């Protein structure tokens, strides 16, 4: 017996790169309201060492940073020029995040410090003495990826927090079509799986059309025969459900292709990297959101390779020049489309990494990490949350290597995004079950 997700994937395979659940034909010219909003997740798979993404530059913090980080410490040409937050505190970004630093200076980008999986606020003493609820299987790639995408810190969840947000959007008929609110350009994503809704997935630049058919009479006859077979009642529930999935997927892929055909070429130039192409595809879909009848959409992108147990500096020098220009180009594209105030981009990652380096100039799995939030509605140029104290075995260290205990939870981070997105506080508890354990439920980085 197949799981529901496996079943959906089988149906999806029949329509090439478009992975869909049956959601009906799309309206040809549906108009979305002026209050369109989109969330765009960029997941950094492998565990980005955010200790080297953004660094406090006050004398005390920077001296502690260089002392403990050892071979991983950045200085001089490895850092951007110092930038100042709204509160006039000095920070520097990794030199290869120059565009990110510029967006911070121009107040389109904010940093949320030391975010991670939590059940409730947690101190070092509580963690070490097991005196409070602690997330399961910390420092594990698979478990922490799941917890970031579901917000469930203990136990497994078949749904993601964005999927549960999509369920709410669908239940309120906020979008004027049945097109799923969650759209991945990075393959299957648990984050977008809901109870009532399923994510749609598209490979950037991939064809949406069913392969093997042309415009010739013979080919169209074969396509018609296939469509008739798919609508024939077989009397077998599993087969019928699969046929319905494929049939609707074909129809909806055609409708989505028609909507994208109405788009015009963007003037904004995107880098020809994987993450650049993903964000360009997101921008193109946002451009035609009115034709899809969408007032709320959530997108999922990803960049991998951040598992830096060794040679971390070289890896970051390769990955950050992919991430930073892509984020900047995407923001430029939202400005070009006139929706910069309506689109918020944010990062996620498995975890950050140990402050203390490994013997191979890398870092090991850790916990709390710093994240970027970008968009016209972002109260930028600010650091939200609290940077850890740079002290091994200090007040924020889970052990003795600089595994920072988060001071902001995934629930708080996600709830702030969802509140701006239009989810009322009364519905947030369903999306983020542990949110009530935190006194501050909206961090305030979105206006």
XYZ file of C-alpha atoms in Angstrom:
447
model
C 0.000 0.000 0.000
C 1.382 3.378 -0.994
C 1.500 6.380 1.284
C -0.448 9.449 0.135
C 2.776 11.305 -0.685
C 4.133 8.338 -2.634
C 0.822 8.051 -4.445
C 0.918 11.710 -5.438
C 4.464 11.289 -6.723
C 3.357 8.435 -8.992
C 0.666 10.634 -10.494
C 3.157 13.449 -10.827
C 5.646 11.315 -12.716
C 3.091 10.949 -15.478
C 3.149 14.641 -16.243
C 6.867 15.247 -16.328
C 8.233 17.801 -13.897
C 4.880 19.037 -12.558
C 3.893 17.278 -9.319
C 0.257 18.007 -8.521
C -2.775 16.780 -6.649
C -6.131 17.046 -8.459
C -7.323 20.594 -7.988
C -9.423 21.359 -11.059
C -9.064 23.624 -14.056
C -7.717 27.088 -13.484
C -9.724 30.166 -14.448
C -8.478 31.769 -17.635
C -8.436 35.378 -16.451
C -9.008 35.292 -12.703
C -7.985 38.550 -11.047
C -6.332 38.556 -7.643
C -6.928 41.365 -5.186
C -4.567 44.258 -4.585
C -3.595 42.620 -1.291
C -1.556 39.831 -2.943
C 1.141 38.447 -0.675
C 3.790 35.789 -1.163
C 6.302 34.083 1.109
C 9.467 32.710 -0.508
C 11.574 30.228 1.481
C 15.219 29.638 0.556
C 16.348 26.512 2.407
C 20.129 26.137 2.828
C 20.523 22.368 3.048
C 23.381 20.861 5.030
C 23.480 23.368 7.879
C 24.833 26.808 7.006
C 27.484 28.016 9.459
C 25.772 31.345 10.044
C 28.488 32.273 12.540
C 30.393 33.343 9.428
C 27.406 34.874 7.626
C 27.048 37.917 9.875
C 29.377 38.934 12.704
C 29.040 41.536 15.461
C 31.945 43.961 15.122
C 31.964 45.617 18.548
C 35.381 45.092 20.146
C 34.321 42.565 22.772
C 32.345 40.332 20.408
C 34.847 40.441 17.568
C 37.804 39.657 19.818
C 35.939 36.655 21.238
C 34.965 35.629 17.707
C 38.543 35.651 16.373
C 39.885 33.905 19.464
C 37.443 30.997 19.407
C 36.877 30.600 15.671
C 40.574 30.082 15.025
C 41.173 29.011 11.429
C 37.576 29.904 10.482
C 37.772 33.519 11.694
C 37.154 36.087 8.953
C 39.081 39.327 8.777
C 40.054 42.028 6.313
C 39.243 41.081 2.743
C 37.072 38.183 3.949
C 34.512 40.601 5.411
C 32.354 43.330 3.950
C 32.976 46.840 5.263
C 31.283 47.334 8.619
C 27.592 48.207 8.386
C 25.492 49.676 11.149
C 22.084 48.574 12.333
C 19.283 51.026 13.045
C 20.491 51.028 16.668
C 24.003 51.959 15.421
C 25.525 48.590 16.389
C 28.358 47.514 14.037
C 28.187 44.301 11.990
C 29.978 42.795 9.020
C 28.861 40.132 6.581
C 30.957 37.532 4.795
C 32.653 39.316 1.884
C 30.853 37.046 -0.596
C 27.521 38.289 0.788
C 28.136 41.822 -0.467
C 24.658 42.162 -1.975
C 23.098 40.988 1.283
C 25.102 43.610 3.195
C 23.946 46.295 0.757
C 20.299 45.286 1.237
C 20.798 45.430 5.008
C 22.227 48.942 4.710
C 19.315 50.079 2.519
C 16.901 48.551 5.051
C 15.301 45.964 2.756
C 16.867 43.084 4.703
C 16.915 42.114 8.378
C 18.753 39.423 10.348
C 16.931 37.223 12.861
C 19.554 35.921 15.284
C 19.889 32.508 16.902
C 16.710 30.832 15.629
C 16.118 27.120 16.042
C 13.928 24.249 17.094
C 12.448 24.666 20.576
C 9.472 23.338 22.510
C 9.682 26.198 25.008
C 12.295 28.759 26.122
C 15.356 26.846 27.298
C 18.422 27.669 29.385
C 21.782 25.938 29.447
C 21.077 24.551 32.933
C 17.664 23.221 31.906
C 19.140 21.587 28.810
C 22.085 19.956 30.565
C 19.997 18.739 33.486
C 17.093 17.615 31.280
C 14.730 19.804 33.310
C 12.546 20.981 30.425
C 11.135 19.721 27.141
C 13.928 19.397 24.583
C 13.608 18.839 20.809
C 14.235 15.270 19.739
C 17.362 14.139 17.897
C 19.211 17.431 17.929
C 22.193 17.875 15.571
C 20.701 15.397 13.064
C 20.309 16.596 9.468
C 17.093 14.689 8.750
C 15.430 15.519 12.063
C 16.364 19.191 12.069
C 15.308 19.633 8.430
C 11.981 18.084 9.369
C 11.595 20.277 12.447
C 12.340 23.423 10.463
C 9.793 22.448 7.828
C 7.086 21.281 10.251
C 7.772 23.364 13.419
C 7.121 20.138 15.362
C 10.058 19.771 17.761
C 9.048 16.426 19.257
C 7.754 13.562 17.135
C 7.090 13.293 13.434
C 4.552 15.326 11.496
C 2.986 14.358 8.148
C 2.345 18.045 7.406
C 4.520 21.141 7.153
C 3.836 24.516 8.730
C 3.433 26.162 5.314
C 1.106 23.325 4.278
C -1.053 24.009 7.312
C -1.018 27.708 6.391
C -2.089 26.683 2.872
C -4.944 24.674 4.413
C -6.160 27.827 6.135
C -5.946 29.838 2.903
C -7.941 27.142 1.081
C -10.526 26.845 3.873
C -11.247 30.576 3.698
C -11.430 30.619 -0.129
C -8.920 33.457 -0.133
C -7.658 32.456 -3.569
C -10.252 32.454 -6.335
C -9.002 29.194 -7.841
C -8.185 25.771 -6.432
C -4.553 26.035 -7.494
C -2.473 24.982 -4.449
C -1.067 27.937 -2.497
C 2.314 26.180 -2.004
C 4.669 25.930 -4.980
C 8.119 24.306 -4.879
C 10.821 24.843 -7.481
C 13.177 22.560 -5.522
C 11.447 19.174 -5.618
C 9.211 17.621 -2.990
C 9.097 19.669 0.212
C 7.468 18.494 3.442
C 7.084 22.142 4.417
C 4.221 22.567 1.933
C 2.249 19.379 2.660
C -1.101 20.104 4.287
C -4.050 18.027 5.378
C -6.370 19.378 2.675
C -3.780 20.799 0.278
C -0.738 19.379 -1.437
C 2.234 21.245 -2.916
C 2.848 21.703 -6.610
C 6.427 21.261 -7.845
C 8.036 22.537 -11.015
C 11.624 22.245 -12.219
C 12.818 25.718 -13.271
C 12.673 26.056 -17.031
C 11.137 22.603 -17.412
C 8.296 21.883 -19.800
C 4.869 21.619 -18.230
C 3.387 19.716 -21.113
C 2.814 15.970 -21.239
C 5.655 14.442 -23.233
C 5.253 12.303 -26.337
C 2.522 14.278 -28.077
C 2.608 16.745 -30.963
C 0.001 18.803 -32.839
C -0.474 16.177 -35.551
C -3.896 14.569 -35.953
C -2.576 11.119 -35.043
C -0.846 12.426 -31.929
C -3.922 14.356 -30.805
C -6.009 11.220 -31.320
C -3.664 9.309 -29.011
C -3.925 12.090 -26.419
C -7.711 12.003 -26.633
C -7.662 8.237 -26.162
C -5.451 8.622 -23.077
C -7.787 11.237 -21.617
C -10.769 8.942 -22.225
C -8.993 6.068 -20.486
C -8.240 8.276 -17.500
C -11.905 9.227 -17.134
C -13.196 5.678 -17.470
C -14.535 4.258 -14.224
C -12.416 1.186 -13.495
C -14.259 0.243 -10.324
C -10.919 0.000 -8.504
C -10.565 2.820 -5.980
C -6.769 3.083 -6.068
C -6.617 2.991 -9.876
C -9.458 5.485 -10.120
C -7.744 7.870 -7.735
C -4.506 7.610 -9.710
C -6.359 8.245 -12.979
C -8.071 11.278 -11.500
C -4.744 12.655 -10.276
C -3.111 12.298 -13.689
C -6.162 13.630 -15.552
C -6.409 16.735 -13.420
C -2.660 17.217 -13.520
C -2.705 17.262 -17.323
C -5.519 19.819 -17.368
C -3.937 22.020 -14.759
C -0.481 21.835 -16.331
C -2.074 23.089 -19.550
C -3.739 25.925 -17.664
C -0.505 26.859 -15.890
C 1.348 26.828 -19.195
C -1.294 29.159 -20.601
C -0.854 31.536 -17.661
C 2.940 31.582 -18.017
C 2.513 32.226 -21.743
C 0.971 35.579 -20.786
C 4.144 36.652 -18.980
C 6.688 39.007 -20.490
C 10.447 38.692 -20.246
C 11.819 40.237 -17.083
C 14.390 42.981 -17.500
C 16.067 41.901 -14.272
C 19.031 39.647 -14.948
C 19.359 36.573 -12.750
C 22.587 34.621 -12.228
C 22.747 31.366 -14.179
C 23.021 29.246 -11.035
C 20.578 26.747 -9.600
C 19.277 29.147 -6.963
C 19.225 31.975 -9.508
C 17.113 29.926 -11.893
C 14.761 28.862 -9.098
C 14.140 32.431 -7.971
C 13.711 33.563 -11.561
C 11.024 30.912 -12.014
C 9.309 32.129 -8.833
C 9.354 35.697 -10.165
C 7.782 34.529 -13.436
C 4.976 32.741 -11.569
C 4.383 35.781 -9.362
C 4.091 37.845 -12.548
C 1.052 35.803 -13.644
C -0.544 35.359 -10.212
C -3.644 37.274 -11.277
C -4.254 34.836 -14.148
C -4.026 31.983 -11.633
C -6.518 33.601 -9.270
C -3.986 33.807 -6.456
C -3.989 36.277 -3.566
C -1.702 34.183 -1.346
C 1.224 31.982 -2.426
C 4.142 30.293 -0.677
C 7.238 29.261 -2.644
C 10.076 26.903 -1.739
C 13.611 27.123 -3.156
C 16.836 25.545 -1.972
C 20.612 25.607 -2.183
C 22.606 22.635 -0.896
C 26.188 21.867 0.038
C 26.436 23.521 3.462
C 27.574 20.422 5.410
C 31.030 21.853 6.060
C 32.914 19.426 8.302
C 36.094 20.399 6.459
C 37.396 23.188 4.196
C 34.515 25.457 5.186
C 36.047 28.702 3.964
C 36.441 27.338 0.444
C 32.876 26.011 0.458
C 31.412 29.340 1.558
C 33.497 31.133 -1.049
C 31.689 28.979 -3.607
C 28.146 28.976 -2.175
C 27.711 32.533 -0.931
C 28.425 34.060 -4.373
C 25.512 31.947 -5.624
C 23.129 32.905 -2.816
C 23.742 36.636 -2.428
C 23.374 37.795 -6.072
C 20.311 35.555 -6.526
C 18.561 37.111 -3.519
C 19.430 40.591 -4.787
C 18.180 39.854 -8.311
C 14.950 38.435 -6.956
C 14.331 41.549 -4.899
C 15.048 43.663 -7.985
C 12.531 41.573 -9.930
C 9.832 42.161 -7.322
C 10.516 45.888 -7.657
C 10.264 45.606 -11.430
C 6.910 43.827 -11.054
C 5.676 46.379 -8.533
C 5.226 43.785 -5.780
C 8.271 44.365 -3.557
C 5.969 45.269 -0.653
C 3.945 42.102 -1.265
C 6.740 39.506 -1.304
C 8.877 38.418 1.658
C 11.859 36.102 1.201
C 13.389 34.259 4.152
C 16.058 31.641 4.783
C 15.947 28.354 6.666
C 18.659 25.739 7.279
C 19.094 22.475 9.190
C 21.060 24.214 11.944
C 24.141 26.387 12.355
C 27.465 24.825 13.222
C 29.896 24.688 16.128
C 31.651 27.947 16.876
C 34.803 25.984 17.598
C 36.334 24.647 14.354
C 37.254 21.064 13.555
C 40.844 19.971 12.991
C 40.104 20.003 9.240
C 39.128 23.677 9.121
C 35.438 22.922 9.200
C 32.675 22.832 11.812
C 30.293 20.246 13.210
C 26.511 20.148 13.576
C 25.080 22.639 16.047
C 21.702 24.271 16.779
C 20.610 27.935 16.724
C 21.389 29.890 13.558
C 21.021 33.381 12.107
C 18.606 33.942 9.216
C 17.906 36.547 6.552
C 14.526 38.127 5.806
C 14.193 40.276 2.679
C 11.410 42.362 1.130
C 9.756 45.737 0.873
C 7.648 45.078 3.980
C 10.674 44.055 6.068
C 11.735 46.440 8.821
C 15.302 46.139 7.603
C 18.691 47.220 8.798
C 17.989 45.609 12.150
C 18.987 42.522 14.111
C 16.022 40.758 15.710
C 16.463 38.373 18.586
C 19.748 38.038 20.450
C 23.208 37.040 19.316
C 24.732 34.412 21.617
C 27.541 35.218 24.002
C 30.722 34.104 22.235
C 31.980 31.897 25.051
C 32.576 28.148 24.991
C 30.607 26.538 27.843
C 29.059 29.977 28.306
C 25.435 30.847 29.033
C 24.245 30.142 25.469
C 26.330 27.020 24.771
C 24.604 23.634 24.858
C 27.966 21.963 25.579
C 31.558 23.213 25.292
C 31.941 23.774 21.534
C 29.613 26.665 20.801
C 26.363 24.905 19.926
C 24.113 27.867 20.575
C 20.824 27.177 22.347
C 18.246 29.116 20.297
C 16.755 32.222 21.862
C 14.119 32.524 19.121
C 12.006 29.529 18.103
C 10.985 28.361 14.652
C 7.409 28.927 15.852
C 8.062 32.624 16.554
C 9.925 33.074 13.267
C 7.192 31.346 11.245
C 4.325 32.997 13.110
C 5.751 36.441 12.326
C 5.854 35.511 8.637
C 2.353 34.029 8.726
C 0.854 37.010 10.554
C 2.070 39.316 7.778
C 0.811 36.742 5.265
C -2.704 37.179 6.623
C -3.143 34.266 9.031
C -5.091 35.552 12.083
C -3.749 34.921 15.565
C -6.695 32.595 16.224
C -5.406 30.205 13.533
C -1.689 30.389 14.373
C -1.980 27.810 17.171
C -3.025 25.182 14.621
C -0.055 25.985 12.401
C 2.472 26.334 15.248
C 1.365 24.109 18.167
C 4.157 25.284 20.507
C 3.675 28.992 19.872
C 1.723 29.513 23.108
C 4.850 28.563 25.070
C 6.559 31.810 24.003
C 5.545 35.186 25.406
C 6.568 37.070 22.246
C 4.740 35.568 19.298
C 5.461 38.245 16.703
C 9.120 39.252 16.515
C 8.267 42.422 14.595
C 10.505 42.244 11.526
C 7.546 42.773 9.154
C 5.486 45.929 8.989
